[in-house]
C-alpha cells in the first residue's frame, strides 16, 4: 500500500475518531439485553425511556432497539432520574430505575429478561413483530425454518430464501444464491463476519452452517449500505448464536438419509460453547437400493462451533469455526464421468468492546480456506479421461475494525476499516492427470491485497422519514486502484401501514467466478483482478412500496430494481487450457451486462395458516465482443418468471404441516441444433462430423417446478422432548434436468453421430426421522 494512501486512511480515521470523541461527552445509558436463562442476546428488544416516572399513557421521552449483538444506547441525557422499560415478545416486561449525575459521562445497564409463558383461551405469539426493514432487505427468523420441508430433514436458510422474490437458483445442481441477475460470486455471504466463497451444499439442499446454530439472518438484495462491500449484487449477513448458560443440553436427529447433533452449555460462569454437526449419506442409500439410478451420488458433512466469553460488562470475545466437505460423483454405469469435491475451513476471532464514551467497537480476525476440485469428462468409471479439470485453492486473512455510536437521538454513526490478504493457487486444464495436482509448475500462484474504509450515518429525520447515507473508499494493490462508492437509502412512512423505500449504490468487486458456457456441471474457477483483469463495478437502483395491514397480520410489497454491470469476464470460444502455460488471462474476454425486474410479495404472518407467495419478473443480459458475435445473450441464470410459495399450518402447538412449491422458467444453456458432415476434398479422410449452434445460451431446459411437503409432531417421553418428522421431497416426481451432454454413437448405417444425453437430479424421495432434545 502506498505511503500516500496510508496517510489518507490515517487522516480519515483520526477525523472520524475526533468526531466520535466530541460526540460522547454527553451523558448516555447503554448496555446489553440478554435472555436470563440461556444468556443469549436479544435482537430487536425495545427500550423506552421515561423521565421521573413511568406513564404508559404518554409517549416516552426517547426509545431505541438492540442491534444484532443485543447492544443499545440512549444518548444526550440530562442528570435526572429515568425509568427504562424493556420489552421483547415472549419475555416479561422489565422496568429499571437509574439516576444520572452531572459528573457522569455514561452509565452501563446490562439487562437480563425472563422468558414468559402466557396462558389464555387463545393467543398468537410471534418471535418478532413486523417492521419496515427498508429497501430490498429481508430479515428471517430461524424458528420459521423448522416448519418448512427439506430433503435432509433440517430446513435451511438457502431453501427458504429461494422461495422469496428476487432470489433464484440456476438448477438443482447449483450452489449459492442467484439474486437479481447476479451470479453466486456476486453475493457477499458473512457468517459471524467470516466471508464464505461457497456457502451451500449441492443443490442448496442446505447451507454449510447448521440452522440449529443460527441467531439472526438478514438478506439485502441490492443497493446495500456502506458497511458492506466487495460484491456486486447482494449481502447475506448471518450470526451464529452463543451456547446456553443455563445447563448442558443438546439435540440429536436421526434420519434415513442424514443425521445431526447439537451440543451446548456453559464452560464457566461467563463463558459458553455450542457445537453442531451434520452428516448426509444419501449416496450410501443410492448405491445400496437404487444402483440403476442416473442421479448423481452425493454426500456431505459439516461442523460449526462457537465459544463465547463475557470478560466484563464492557468486553466480550468469541471464537467461531466452520468446516464442511461435499462430494458429488457419477454412478458407476454412467458414461459421463464427473467427480466434484469442495470444502470450506473458516476460523474467526471476534472481540466486542464498549468504550467509556459508549462507542460500540467490533474487531474481527478471520482465516478462510476454500478448495473446489472439478473433474469432468467422458469414458469409463474413472476421471483419468476427464475433458475438463480445475482445482482452485483460495486462502484469505481478513482483518476488520468497526465502530458504532448513537451520537444523537435518532442518529447512528458507523465507521470501519477492512483489509484482506488473498492467496490463490489455481490449477486448470483441458484434461486430468494426477501428476498435475502435485506438479509445482502447474497452474498459477497469485497474491493480492484489498483494503477499505467506510463511513455511514443512519438518521431518523422524523417519525415517518429515515435515511442511511454513506460512502466506501476502496483500495486494490495490484493496480494501485482507489475508488469511492457512494451509498444512499431512505424509508418513508406515507401513511399508517404504507411505506415507500428507495436506495442507490455504486459497488466494486475484485474477484471473478469464471464458468464454462459449454459445460453444464459446476466448473468454479475463482480469479482475482490483476494488472490486466479489471475489477467489476455496478450502479444499482431500487424503489418500492410496502403495505402492512391488520396490525401486521398481512403484508404485501412491490419493488423494482435496475443494475448495470461492467468488466465481467468469461472464457472465450475454443479455449485451450494448459496447466503449464500460465496464460489463463489470454483465454478470458471482458464484457458488460444489466439486470432489471419487478418483485411481488404477499405474506400472512399470524394465525394457524402462515406463509407467503412471491413472484418475480426479471431480465438479465450480457454482452461480450468476442462471444455470440458481439450480440447480447442471456446467461444461464436468467429466469423470466419465478414463483415461490411457502405455507405452514399449525393444527395444534405440537403438530405442524408445511409445503413449498417453486416454479421457474427453464435454465438457459448452449446447445447445437443440428449436425452435418463435410468431406475434406483431397485428404482421403472420411467425412467429418460438425455441429451447428444457433447462439450462446439460446436453448432452454423445460420449466422447473417442484412440490415438497413436511409434517412434524412434538411429544415428550421419559422426560425428553422428541420431534418426529416426515418429509416428501419432489412429491409428484418432476424430472427437472440439471445438465446435458453430447456423446458419440453409431446410426443404423454405422456412421458416427452425436446423441443428446440429459441428466436429472433428485427424484421423489420420502424421508422420516426423529429429533431428541436432552
PDB file of C-alpha atoms in Angstrom, residues 410-660:
ATOM      1  CA  UNK A 410     -32.301   9.015  16.162  1.00  0.00           C
ATOM      2  CA  UNK A 411     -28.721   9.326  14.817  1.00  0.00           C
ATOM      3  CA  UNK A 412     -26.380   6.335  14.495  1.00  0.00           C
ATOM      4  CA  UNK A 413     -22.883   6.702  13.050  1.00  0.00           C
ATOM      5  CA  UNK A 414     -20.810   3.750  11.802  1.00  0.00           C
ATOM      6  CA  UNK A 415     -17.255   3.619  10.528  1.00  0.00           C
ATOM      7  CA  UNK A 416     -14.710   0.912   9.942  1.00  0.00           C
ATOM      8  CA  UNK A 417     -11.552  -0.320   8.245  1.00  0.00           C
ATOM      9  CA  UNK A 418     -11.197  -3.665   6.452  1.00  0.00           C
ATOM     10  CA  UNK A 419      -8.164  -5.387   4.968  1.00  0.00           C
ATOM     11  CA  UNK A 420      -7.992  -8.703   3.106  1.00  0.00           C
ATOM     12  CA  UNK A 421      -4.838 -10.579   2.106  1.00  0.00           C
ATOM     13  CA  UNK A 422      -5.594 -13.082  -0.681  1.00  0.00           C
ATOM     14  CA  UNK A 423      -3.502 -16.073  -1.766  1.00  0.00           C
ATOM     15  CA  UNK A 424      -4.631 -18.137  -4.777  1.00  0.00           C
ATOM     16  CA  UNK A 425      -3.311 -21.462  -6.120  1.00  0.00           C
ATOM     17  CA  UNK A 426      -5.156 -22.062  -9.396  1.00  0.00           C
ATOM     18  CA  UNK A 427      -4.922 -25.237 -11.466  1.00  0.00           C
ATOM     19  CA  UNK A 428      -6.911 -25.612 -14.684  1.00  0.00           C
ATOM     20  CA  UNK A 429      -6.614 -27.955 -17.646  1.00  0.00           C
ATOM     21  CA  UNK A 430      -8.449 -29.481 -20.614  1.00  0.00           C
ATOM     22  CA  UNK A 431      -7.616 -32.893 -19.191  1.00  0.00           C
ATOM     23  CA  UNK A 432      -6.989 -34.515 -15.831  1.00  0.00           C
ATOM     24  CA  UNK A 433      -3.742 -36.157 -14.834  1.00  0.00           C
ATOM     25  CA  UNK A 434      -2.912 -36.991 -11.217  1.00  0.00           C
ATOM     26  CA  UNK A 435       0.575 -35.554 -11.773  1.00  0.00           C
ATOM     27  CA  UNK A 436      -0.958 -32.139 -12.429  1.00  0.00           C
ATOM     28  CA  UNK A 437      -2.144 -31.915  -8.832  1.00  0.00           C
ATOM     29  CA  UNK A 438       1.369 -32.330  -7.424  1.00  0.00           C
ATOM     30  CA  UNK A 439       3.426 -30.620 -10.142  1.00  0.00           C
ATOM     31  CA  UNK A 440       4.803 -27.367  -8.622  1.00  0.00           C
ATOM     32  CA  UNK A 441       4.986 -25.801 -12.091  1.00  0.00           C
ATOM     33  CA  UNK A 442       1.327 -26.476 -12.915  1.00  0.00           C
ATOM     34  CA  UNK A 443      -1.219 -23.729 -12.529  1.00  0.00           C
ATOM     35  CA  UNK A 444      -0.775 -20.200 -11.258  1.00  0.00           C
ATOM     36  CA  UNK A 445       0.004 -18.758  -7.822  1.00  0.00           C
ATOM     37  CA  UNK A 446      -1.206 -15.219  -7.102  1.00  0.00           C
ATOM     38  CA  UNK A 447      -1.398 -12.789  -4.184  1.00  0.00           C
ATOM     39  CA  UNK A 448      -3.492  -9.675  -3.756  1.00  0.00           C
ATOM     40  CA  UNK A 449      -4.215  -7.029  -1.115  1.00  0.00           C
ATOM     41  CA  UNK A 450      -7.591  -5.352  -0.744  1.00  0.00           C
ATOM     42  CA  UNK A 451      -8.470  -2.544   1.710  1.00  0.00           C
ATOM     43  CA  UNK A 452     -11.499  -0.423   2.512  1.00  0.00           C
ATOM     44  CA  UNK A 453     -12.622   2.431   4.739  1.00  0.00           C
ATOM     45  CA  UNK A 454     -16.322   3.212   5.175  1.00  0.00           C
ATOM     46  CA  UNK A 455     -18.411   5.921   6.836  1.00  0.00           C
ATOM     47  CA  UNK A 456     -22.201   5.929   7.165  1.00  0.00           C
ATOM     48  CA  UNK A 457     -24.873   7.672   9.214  1.00  0.00           C
ATOM     49  CA  UNK A 458     -28.401   6.403   9.894  1.00  0.00           C
ATOM     50  CA  UNK A 459     -30.811   9.269  10.625  1.00  0.00           C
ATOM     51  CA  UNK A 460     -34.416   9.352  11.809  1.00  0.00           C
ATOM     52  CA  UNK A 461     -35.327  12.752  10.418  1.00  0.00           C
ATOM     53  CA  UNK A 462     -38.888  12.412  11.738  1.00  0.00           C
ATOM     54  CA  UNK A 463     -41.252   9.726  12.950  1.00  0.00           C
ATOM     55  CA  UNK A 464     -42.033   8.887   9.321  1.00  0.00           C
ATOM     56  CA  UNK A 465     -38.750   9.502   7.454  1.00  0.00           C
ATOM     57  CA  UNK A 466     -35.312   7.957   7.917  1.00  0.00           C
ATOM     58  CA  UNK A 467     -32.173   7.824   5.767  1.00  0.00           C
ATOM     59  CA  UNK A 468     -28.877   5.966   5.530  1.00  0.00           C
ATOM     60  CA  UNK A 469     -26.122   7.990   3.840  1.00  0.00           C
ATOM     61  CA  UNK A 470     -22.561   6.752   3.499  1.00  0.00           C
ATOM     62  CA  UNK A 471     -19.555   6.003   1.368  1.00  0.00           C
ATOM     63  CA  UNK A 472     -16.844   3.427   0.982  1.00  0.00           C
ATOM     64  CA  UNK A 473     -13.252   4.052  -0.100  1.00  0.00           C
ATOM     65  CA  UNK A 474     -11.677   1.011  -1.768  1.00  0.00           C
ATOM     66  CA  UNK A 475      -8.041   0.188  -2.449  1.00  0.00           C
ATOM     67  CA  UNK A 476      -6.724  -2.661  -4.621  1.00  0.00           C
ATOM     68  CA  UNK A 477      -2.973  -3.274  -4.585  1.00  0.00           C
ATOM     69  CA  UNK A 478      -2.234  -4.837  -7.991  1.00  0.00           C
ATOM     70  CA  UNK A 479      -3.491  -1.825  -9.923  1.00  0.00           C
ATOM     71  CA  UNK A 480      -2.814   0.778  -7.193  1.00  0.00           C
ATOM     72  CA  UNK A 481      -6.507   1.467  -7.649  1.00  0.00           C
ATOM     73  CA  UNK A 482      -8.567   3.697  -5.334  1.00  0.00           C
ATOM     74  CA  UNK A 483     -12.321   4.010  -5.841  1.00  0.00           C
ATOM     75  CA  UNK A 484     -15.078   5.761  -3.909  1.00  0.00           C
ATOM     76  CA  UNK A 485     -18.506   4.143  -3.580  1.00  0.00           C
ATOM     77  CA  UNK A 486     -21.422   6.391  -2.526  1.00  0.00           C
ATOM     78  CA  UNK A 487     -24.497   4.772  -0.902  1.00  0.00           C
ATOM     79  CA  UNK A 488     -27.931   6.216  -0.122  1.00  0.00           C
ATOM     80  CA  UNK A 489     -31.255   4.797   1.078  1.00  0.00           C
ATOM     81  CA  UNK A 490     -34.459   6.165   2.597  1.00  0.00           C
ATOM     82  CA  UNK A 491     -37.616   4.869   4.269  1.00  0.00           C
ATOM     83  CA  UNK A 492     -40.785   6.973   4.272  1.00  0.00           C
ATOM     84  CA  UNK A 493     -43.991   6.058   6.069  1.00  0.00           C
ATOM     85  CA  UNK A 494     -46.500   7.719   3.779  1.00  0.00           C
ATOM     86  CA  UNK A 495     -49.479   6.829   5.978  1.00  0.00           C
ATOM     87  CA  UNK A 496     -50.416   4.282   8.604  1.00  0.00           C
ATOM     88  CA  UNK A 497     -49.209   0.941   7.224  1.00  0.00           C
ATOM     89  CA  UNK A 498     -47.993   2.320   3.854  1.00  0.00           C
ATOM     90  CA  UNK A 499     -44.242   2.633   3.256  1.00  0.00           C
ATOM     91  CA  UNK A 500     -42.035   3.861   0.423  1.00  0.00           C
ATOM     92  CA  UNK A 501     -38.457   2.538   0.211  1.00  0.00           C
ATOM     93  CA  UNK A 502     -35.674   3.541  -2.166  1.00  0.00           C
ATOM     94  CA  UNK A 503     -31.919   3.099  -2.432  1.00  0.00           C
ATOM     95  CA  UNK A 504     -28.984   3.672  -4.777  1.00  0.00           C
ATOM     96  CA  UNK A 505     -25.391   2.444  -4.659  1.00  0.00           C
ATOM     97  CA  UNK A 506     -22.161   2.130  -6.607  1.00  0.00           C
ATOM     98  CA  UNK A 507     -20.129  -1.014  -5.847  1.00  0.00           C
ATOM     99  CA  UNK A 508     -16.934  -2.782  -6.937  1.00  0.00           C
ATOM    100  CA  UNK A 509     -15.844  -6.418  -6.929  1.00  0.00           C
ATOM    101  CA  UNK A 510     -12.226  -7.518  -7.276  1.00  0.00           C
ATOM    102  CA  UNK A 511     -12.837 -11.264  -7.552  1.00  0.00           C
ATOM    103  CA  UNK A 512     -14.346 -13.102 -10.538  1.00  0.00           C
ATOM    104  CA  UNK A 513     -16.007 -16.512 -10.806  1.00  0.00           C
ATOM    105  CA  UNK A 514     -15.201 -17.820 -14.297  1.00  0.00           C
ATOM    106  CA  UNK A 515     -17.503 -20.535 -15.642  1.00  0.00           C
ATOM    107  CA  UNK A 516     -17.573 -22.675 -18.783  1.00  0.00           C
ATOM    108  CA  UNK A 517     -20.581 -21.977 -21.016  1.00  0.00           C
ATOM    109  CA  UNK A 518     -20.074 -25.295 -22.819  1.00  0.00           C
ATOM    110  CA  UNK A 519     -20.167 -27.458 -19.665  1.00  0.00           C
ATOM    111  CA  UNK A 520     -23.331 -27.738 -17.588  1.00  0.00           C
ATOM    112  CA  UNK A 521     -21.744 -29.186 -14.454  1.00  0.00           C
ATOM    113  CA  UNK A 522     -20.031 -26.916 -11.874  1.00  0.00           C
ATOM    114  CA  UNK A 523     -16.680 -25.617 -13.102  1.00  0.00           C
ATOM    115  CA  UNK A 524     -15.920 -22.982 -10.475  1.00  0.00           C
ATOM    116  CA  UNK A 525     -12.696 -21.105 -11.179  1.00  0.00           C
ATOM    117  CA  UNK A 526     -12.160 -18.066  -8.959  1.00  0.00           C
ATOM    118  CA  UNK A 527      -9.784 -15.480 -10.373  1.00  0.00           C
ATOM    119  CA  UNK A 528      -8.736 -12.152  -8.837  1.00  0.00           C
ATOM    120  CA  UNK A 529      -8.361  -8.850 -10.601  1.00  0.00           C
ATOM    121  CA  UNK A 530      -4.825  -8.181 -11.814  1.00  0.00           C
ATOM    122  CA  UNK A 531      -2.998  -5.554 -13.856  1.00  0.00           C
ATOM    123  CA  UNK A 532      -4.825  -6.893 -16.925  1.00  0.00           C
ATOM    124  CA  UNK A 533      -8.109  -8.070 -15.374  1.00  0.00           C
ATOM    125  CA  UNK A 534     -10.233  -5.093 -14.330  1.00  0.00           C
ATOM    126  CA  UNK A 535     -12.397  -5.138 -11.176  1.00  0.00           C
ATOM    127  CA  UNK A 536     -16.125  -5.414 -11.896  1.00  0.00           C
ATOM    128  CA  UNK A 537     -18.370  -2.487 -10.985  1.00  0.00           C
ATOM    129  CA  UNK A 538     -22.087  -1.808 -10.840  1.00  0.00           C
ATOM    130  CA  UNK A 539     -24.506   1.062 -10.317  1.00  0.00           C
ATOM    131  CA  UNK A 540     -27.859  -0.019  -8.947  1.00  0.00           C
ATOM    132  CA  UNK A 541     -31.219   1.498  -8.017  1.00  0.00           C
ATOM    133  CA  UNK A 542     -34.230   0.074  -6.168  1.00  0.00           C
ATOM    134  CA  UNK A 543     -37.626   1.531  -5.222  1.00  0.00           C
ATOM    135  CA  UNK A 544     -40.847   0.045  -3.921  1.00  0.00           C
ATOM    136  CA  UNK A 545     -43.996   0.211  -1.816  1.00  0.00           C
ATOM    137  CA  UNK A 546     -44.940  -1.951   1.185  1.00  0.00           C
ATOM    138  CA  UNK A 547     -48.307  -2.278   2.905  1.00  0.00           C
ATOM    139  CA  UNK A 548     -48.802  -3.579   6.440  1.00  0.00           C
ATOM    140  CA  UNK A 549     -52.452  -4.412   7.227  1.00  0.00           C
ATOM    141  CA  UNK A 550     -54.442  -5.642  10.228  1.00  0.00           C
ATOM    142  CA  UNK A 551     -51.692  -4.934  12.764  1.00  0.00           C
ATOM    143  CA  UNK A 552     -49.077  -6.767  10.739  1.00  0.00           C
ATOM    144  CA  UNK A 553     -51.119  -9.884  10.042  1.00  0.00           C
ATOM    145  CA  UNK A 554     -50.937  -9.229   6.299  1.00  0.00           C
ATOM    146  CA  UNK A 555     -48.028  -7.741   4.414  1.00  0.00           C
ATOM    147  CA  UNK A 556     -47.625  -7.052   0.707  1.00  0.00           C
ATOM    148  CA  UNK A 557     -44.940  -5.301  -1.289  1.00  0.00           C
ATOM    149  CA  UNK A 558     -43.881  -4.438  -4.809  1.00  0.00           C
ATOM    150  CA  UNK A 559     -40.323  -3.423  -5.664  1.00  0.00           C
ATOM    151  CA  UNK A 560     -38.477  -2.669  -8.889  1.00  0.00           C
ATOM    152  CA  UNK A 561     -34.732  -2.727  -9.474  1.00  0.00           C
ATOM    153  CA  UNK A 562     -32.128  -1.935 -12.122  1.00  0.00           C
ATOM    154  CA  UNK A 563     -28.393  -2.609 -12.098  1.00  0.00           C
ATOM    155  CA  UNK A 564     -25.697  -2.386 -14.719  1.00  0.00           C
ATOM    156  CA  UNK A 565     -22.524  -4.496 -14.583  1.00  0.00           C
ATOM    157  CA  UNK A 566     -19.163  -3.659 -16.151  1.00  0.00           C
ATOM    158  CA  UNK A 567     -15.895  -5.590 -16.500  1.00  0.00           C
ATOM    159  CA  UNK A 568     -17.455  -9.046 -16.384  1.00  0.00           C
ATOM    160  CA  UNK A 569     -15.255 -11.941 -17.518  1.00  0.00           C
ATOM    161  CA  UNK A 570     -15.922 -15.270 -19.213  1.00  0.00           C
ATOM    162  CA  UNK A 571     -13.929 -17.794 -21.199  1.00  0.00           C
ATOM    163  CA  UNK A 572     -13.504 -17.149 -24.914  1.00  0.00           C
ATOM    164  CA  UNK A 573     -14.713 -19.590 -27.538  1.00  0.00           C
ATOM    165  CA  UNK A 574     -12.464 -22.587 -28.283  1.00  0.00           C
ATOM    166  CA  UNK A 575     -10.216 -22.084 -25.278  1.00  0.00           C
ATOM    167  CA  UNK A 576      -7.072 -24.143 -24.696  1.00  0.00           C
ATOM    168  CA  UNK A 577      -6.274 -24.677 -21.009  1.00  0.00           C
ATOM    169  CA  UNK A 578      -2.708 -25.809 -20.461  1.00  0.00           C
ATOM    170  CA  UNK A 579      -1.744 -26.029 -16.756  1.00  0.00           C
ATOM    171  CA  UNK A 580       1.901 -25.283 -17.614  1.00  0.00           C
ATOM    172  CA  UNK A 581       1.297 -22.339 -19.956  1.00  0.00           C
ATOM    173  CA  UNK A 582       0.165 -19.880 -17.239  1.00  0.00           C
ATOM    174  CA  UNK A 583      -1.777 -17.895 -19.843  1.00  0.00           C
ATOM    175  CA  UNK A 584      -5.289 -18.076 -18.419  1.00  0.00           C
ATOM    176  CA  UNK A 585      -5.781 -14.323 -18.773  1.00  0.00           C
ATOM    177  CA  UNK A 586      -5.370 -14.683 -22.538  1.00  0.00           C
ATOM    178  CA  UNK A 587      -8.311 -17.131 -22.524  1.00  0.00           C
ATOM    179  CA  UNK A 588     -10.691 -14.581 -20.945  1.00  0.00           C
ATOM    180  CA  UNK A 589     -12.817 -11.899 -22.550  1.00  0.00           C
ATOM    181  CA  UNK A 590     -14.308  -8.793 -20.955  1.00  0.00           C
ATOM    182  CA  UNK A 591     -17.941  -7.706 -21.256  1.00  0.00           C
ATOM    183  CA  UNK A 592     -20.844  -5.959 -19.609  1.00  0.00           C
ATOM    184  CA  UNK A 593     -24.374  -6.728 -18.501  1.00  0.00           C
ATOM    185  CA  UNK A 594     -27.561  -5.432 -16.971  1.00  0.00           C
ATOM    186  CA  UNK A 595     -30.358  -6.810 -14.807  1.00  0.00           C
ATOM    187  CA  UNK A 596     -33.791  -5.376 -14.079  1.00  0.00           C
ATOM    188  CA  UNK A 597     -37.152  -6.612 -12.889  1.00  0.00           C
ATOM    189  CA  UNK A 598     -40.169  -6.347 -10.616  1.00  0.00           C
ATOM    190  CA  UNK A 599     -40.910  -8.365  -7.468  1.00  0.00           C
ATOM    191  CA  UNK A 600     -44.260  -9.004  -5.761  1.00  0.00           C
ATOM    192  CA  UNK A 601     -44.783 -10.479  -2.293  1.00  0.00           C
ATOM    193  CA  UNK A 602     -47.982 -11.448  -0.437  1.00  0.00           C
ATOM    194  CA  UNK A 603     -47.463 -12.584   3.143  1.00  0.00           C
ATOM    195  CA  UNK A 604     -49.602 -13.750   6.100  1.00  0.00           C
ATOM    196  CA  UNK A 605     -47.832 -13.517   9.461  1.00  0.00           C
ATOM    197  CA  UNK A 606     -50.444 -14.558  12.051  1.00  0.00           C
ATOM    198  CA  UNK A 607     -52.971 -17.299  12.643  1.00  0.00           C
ATOM    199  CA  UNK A 608     -52.935 -21.059  12.146  1.00  0.00           C
ATOM    200  CA  UNK A 609     -52.072 -20.598   8.473  1.00  0.00           C
ATOM    201  CA  UNK A 610     -48.949 -18.537   7.782  1.00  0.00           C
ATOM    202  CA  UNK A 611     -46.627 -18.142   4.832  1.00  0.00           C
ATOM    203  CA  UNK A 612     -46.122 -16.228   1.613  1.00  0.00           C
ATOM    204  CA  UNK A 613     -46.322 -16.257  -2.166  1.00  0.00           C
ATOM    205  CA  UNK A 614     -43.748 -14.370  -4.209  1.00  0.00           C
ATOM    206  CA  UNK A 615     -43.433 -13.630  -7.932  1.00  0.00           C
ATOM    207  CA  UNK A 616     -40.508 -12.198  -9.883  1.00  0.00           C
ATOM    208  CA  UNK A 617     -40.387 -10.907 -13.443  1.00  0.00           C
ATOM    209  CA  UNK A 618     -36.708 -10.457 -14.295  1.00  0.00           C
ATOM    210  CA  UNK A 619     -34.340  -9.856 -17.205  1.00  0.00           C
ATOM    211  CA  UNK A 620     -30.596 -10.469 -17.191  1.00  0.00           C
ATOM    212  CA  UNK A 621     -28.381  -9.815 -20.236  1.00  0.00           C
ATOM    213  CA  UNK A 622     -24.662  -9.964 -21.031  1.00  0.00           C
ATOM    214  CA  UNK A 623     -22.599  -8.674 -23.962  1.00  0.00           C
ATOM    215  CA  UNK A 624     -19.011  -9.599 -24.931  1.00  0.00           C
ATOM    216  CA  UNK A 625     -17.273  -8.536 -28.140  1.00  0.00           C
ATOM    217  CA  UNK A 626     -15.695 -11.964 -28.556  1.00  0.00           C
ATOM    218  CA  UNK A 627     -18.772 -14.039 -27.702  1.00  0.00           C
ATOM    219  CA  UNK A 628     -22.024 -14.606 -29.603  1.00  0.00           C
ATOM    220  CA  UNK A 629     -20.854 -12.346 -32.467  1.00  0.00           C
ATOM    221  CA  UNK A 630     -20.795  -9.401 -30.086  1.00  0.00           C
ATOM    222  CA  UNK A 631     -24.578  -9.536 -29.563  1.00  0.00           C
ATOM    223  CA  UNK A 632     -26.415  -9.577 -26.240  1.00  0.00           C
ATOM    224  CA  UNK A 633     -27.141 -13.022 -24.798  1.00  0.00           C
ATOM    225  CA  UNK A 634     -28.824 -14.342 -21.668  1.00  0.00           C
ATOM    226  CA  UNK A 635     -26.647 -16.034 -19.008  1.00  0.00           C
ATOM    227  CA  UNK A 636     -27.610 -19.408 -17.587  1.00  0.00           C
ATOM    228  CA  UNK A 637     -29.312 -17.994 -14.518  1.00  0.00           C
ATOM    229  CA  UNK A 638     -31.625 -15.661 -16.454  1.00  0.00           C
ATOM    230  CA  UNK A 639     -35.145 -16.664 -15.404  1.00  0.00           C
ATOM    231  CA  UNK A 640     -38.029 -14.710 -16.902  1.00  0.00           C
ATOM    232  CA  UNK A 641     -40.663 -15.875 -14.422  1.00  0.00           C
ATOM    233  CA  UNK A 642     -40.170 -17.201 -10.927  1.00  0.00           C
ATOM    234  CA  UNK A 643     -42.786 -18.155  -8.331  1.00  0.00           C
ATOM    235  CA  UNK A 644     -42.154 -19.301  -4.778  1.00  0.00           C
ATOM    236  CA  UNK A 645     -44.772 -20.324  -2.220  1.00  0.00           C
ATOM    237  CA  UNK A 646     -44.316 -21.438   1.385  1.00  0.00           C
ATOM    238  CA  UNK A 647     -47.269 -22.300   3.638  1.00  0.00           C
ATOM    239  CA  UNK A 648     -47.349 -23.634   7.191  1.00  0.00           C
ATOM    240  CA  UNK A 649     -50.467 -24.801   9.044  1.00  0.00           C
ATOM    241  CA  UNK A 650     -50.416 -25.349  12.821  1.00  0.00           C
ATOM    242  CA  UNK A 651     -53.103 -27.894  13.729  1.00  0.00           C
ATOM    243  CA  UNK A 652     -52.002 -27.712  17.367  1.00  0.00           C
ATOM    244  CA  UNK A 653     -48.985 -26.387  19.246  1.00  0.00           C
ATOM    245  CA  UNK A 654     -47.325 -29.778  18.717  1.00  0.00           C
ATOM    246  CA  UNK A 655     -48.481 -30.729  15.225  1.00  0.00           C
ATOM    247  CA  UNK A 656     -47.455 -28.691  12.168  1.00  0.00           C
ATOM    248  CA  UNK A 657     -47.517 -29.285   8.423  1.00  0.00           C
ATOM    249  CA  UNK A 658     -45.862 -27.252   5.695  1.00  0.00           C
ATOM    250  CA  UNK A 659     -45.356 -27.193   1.969  1.00  0.00           C
ATOM    251  CA  UNK A 660     -43.237 -25.338  -0.536  1.00  0.00           C
TER     252      UNK A 660
END
